[in-house]
XYZ file of N, CA and C in Angstrom:
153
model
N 88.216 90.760 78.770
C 88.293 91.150 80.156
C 86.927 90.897 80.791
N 86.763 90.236 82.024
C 85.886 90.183 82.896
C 85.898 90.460 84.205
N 84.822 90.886 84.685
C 84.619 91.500 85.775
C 84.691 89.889 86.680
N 85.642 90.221 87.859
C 85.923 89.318 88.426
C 85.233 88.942 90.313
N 85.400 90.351 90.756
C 84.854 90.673 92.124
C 84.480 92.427 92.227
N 83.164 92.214 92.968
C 82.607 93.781 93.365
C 82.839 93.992 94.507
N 83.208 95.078 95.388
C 82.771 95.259 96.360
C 82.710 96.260 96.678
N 81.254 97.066 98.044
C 81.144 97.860 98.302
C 81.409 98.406 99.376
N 82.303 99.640 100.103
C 82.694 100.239 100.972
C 81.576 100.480 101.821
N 82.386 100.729 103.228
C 81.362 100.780 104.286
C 80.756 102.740 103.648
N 79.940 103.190 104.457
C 79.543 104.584 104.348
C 80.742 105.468 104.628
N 80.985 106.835 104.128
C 82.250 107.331 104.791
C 81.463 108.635 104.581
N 81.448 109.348 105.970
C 80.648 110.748 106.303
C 81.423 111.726 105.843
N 81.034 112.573 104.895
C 82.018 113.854 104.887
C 81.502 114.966 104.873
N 81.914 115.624 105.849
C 81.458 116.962 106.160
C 80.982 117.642 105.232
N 79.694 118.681 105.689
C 79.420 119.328 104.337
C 79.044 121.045 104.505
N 78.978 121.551 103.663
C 78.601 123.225 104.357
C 77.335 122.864 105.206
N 77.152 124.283 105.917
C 75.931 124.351 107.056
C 75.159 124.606 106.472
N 73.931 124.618 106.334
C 72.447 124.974 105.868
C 71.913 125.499 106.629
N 71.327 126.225 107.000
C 70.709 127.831 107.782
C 69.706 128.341 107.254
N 68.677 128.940 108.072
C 67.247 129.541 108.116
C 67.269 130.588 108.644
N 66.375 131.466 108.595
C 66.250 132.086 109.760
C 66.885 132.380 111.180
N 66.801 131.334 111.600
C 66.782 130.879 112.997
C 67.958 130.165 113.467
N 67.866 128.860 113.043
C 68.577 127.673 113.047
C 69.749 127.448 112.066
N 71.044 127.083 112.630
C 72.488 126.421 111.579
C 71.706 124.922 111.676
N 71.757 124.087 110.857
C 71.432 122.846 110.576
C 72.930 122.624 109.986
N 73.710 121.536 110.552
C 75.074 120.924 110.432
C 74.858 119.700 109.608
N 74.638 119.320 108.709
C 74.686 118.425 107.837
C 76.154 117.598 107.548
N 76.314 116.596 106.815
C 77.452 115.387 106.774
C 76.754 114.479 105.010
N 77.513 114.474 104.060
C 77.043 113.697 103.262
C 77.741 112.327 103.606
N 76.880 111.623 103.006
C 77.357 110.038 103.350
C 78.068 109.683 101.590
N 79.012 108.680 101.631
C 79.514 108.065 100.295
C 80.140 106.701 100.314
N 79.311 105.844 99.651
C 79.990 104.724 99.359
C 80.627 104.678 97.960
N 81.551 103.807 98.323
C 82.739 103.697 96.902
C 82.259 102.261 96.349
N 82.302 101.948 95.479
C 82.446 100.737 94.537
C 83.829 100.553 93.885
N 84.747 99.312 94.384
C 86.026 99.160 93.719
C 85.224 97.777 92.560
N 86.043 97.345 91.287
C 85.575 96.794 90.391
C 86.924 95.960 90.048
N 87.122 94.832 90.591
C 88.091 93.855 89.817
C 87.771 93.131 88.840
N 88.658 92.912 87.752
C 89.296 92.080 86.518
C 89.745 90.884 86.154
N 89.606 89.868 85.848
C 90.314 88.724 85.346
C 91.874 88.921 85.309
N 92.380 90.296 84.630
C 93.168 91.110 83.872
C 94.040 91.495 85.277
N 93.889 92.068 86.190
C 94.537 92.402 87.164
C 94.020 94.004 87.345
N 92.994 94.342 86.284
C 92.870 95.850 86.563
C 91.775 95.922 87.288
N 91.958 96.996 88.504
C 91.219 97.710 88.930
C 90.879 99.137 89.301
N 89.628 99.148 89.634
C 89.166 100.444 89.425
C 87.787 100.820 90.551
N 87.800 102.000 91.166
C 87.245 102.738 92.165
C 86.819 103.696 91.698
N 85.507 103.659 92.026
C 84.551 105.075 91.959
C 83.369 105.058 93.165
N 82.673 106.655 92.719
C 81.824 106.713 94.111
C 80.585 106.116 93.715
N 79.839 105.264 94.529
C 78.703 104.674 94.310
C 77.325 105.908 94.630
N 76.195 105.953 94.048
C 75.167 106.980 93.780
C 74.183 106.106 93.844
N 73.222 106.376 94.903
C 71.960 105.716 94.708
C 70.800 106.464 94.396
């Protein structure tokens, strides 16, 4: 089996709890790109990309 084509997803924002001080709610959003991974084979496979 060989890896045939990569590709990487645009950013996808997902909401995240608030973070708070004192004072201030700070509204935060994590960002996530996916990596899908094609095969010679026909298999593929998706996970979240981590930098």
């Amino acid at each position: 089996m060989k890896i045939a084509d990569v590709q990487l997803s645009d950013p996808a924002y997902i909401p995240f709890r608030q973070m708070a001080d004192a004072i201030n709610v700070l509204p935060t959003a994590m960002s996530y790109l996916f990596l899908q991974v094609f095969t010679d084979e026909g298999i593929t496979g998706i996970g979240p990309a981590h930098g």
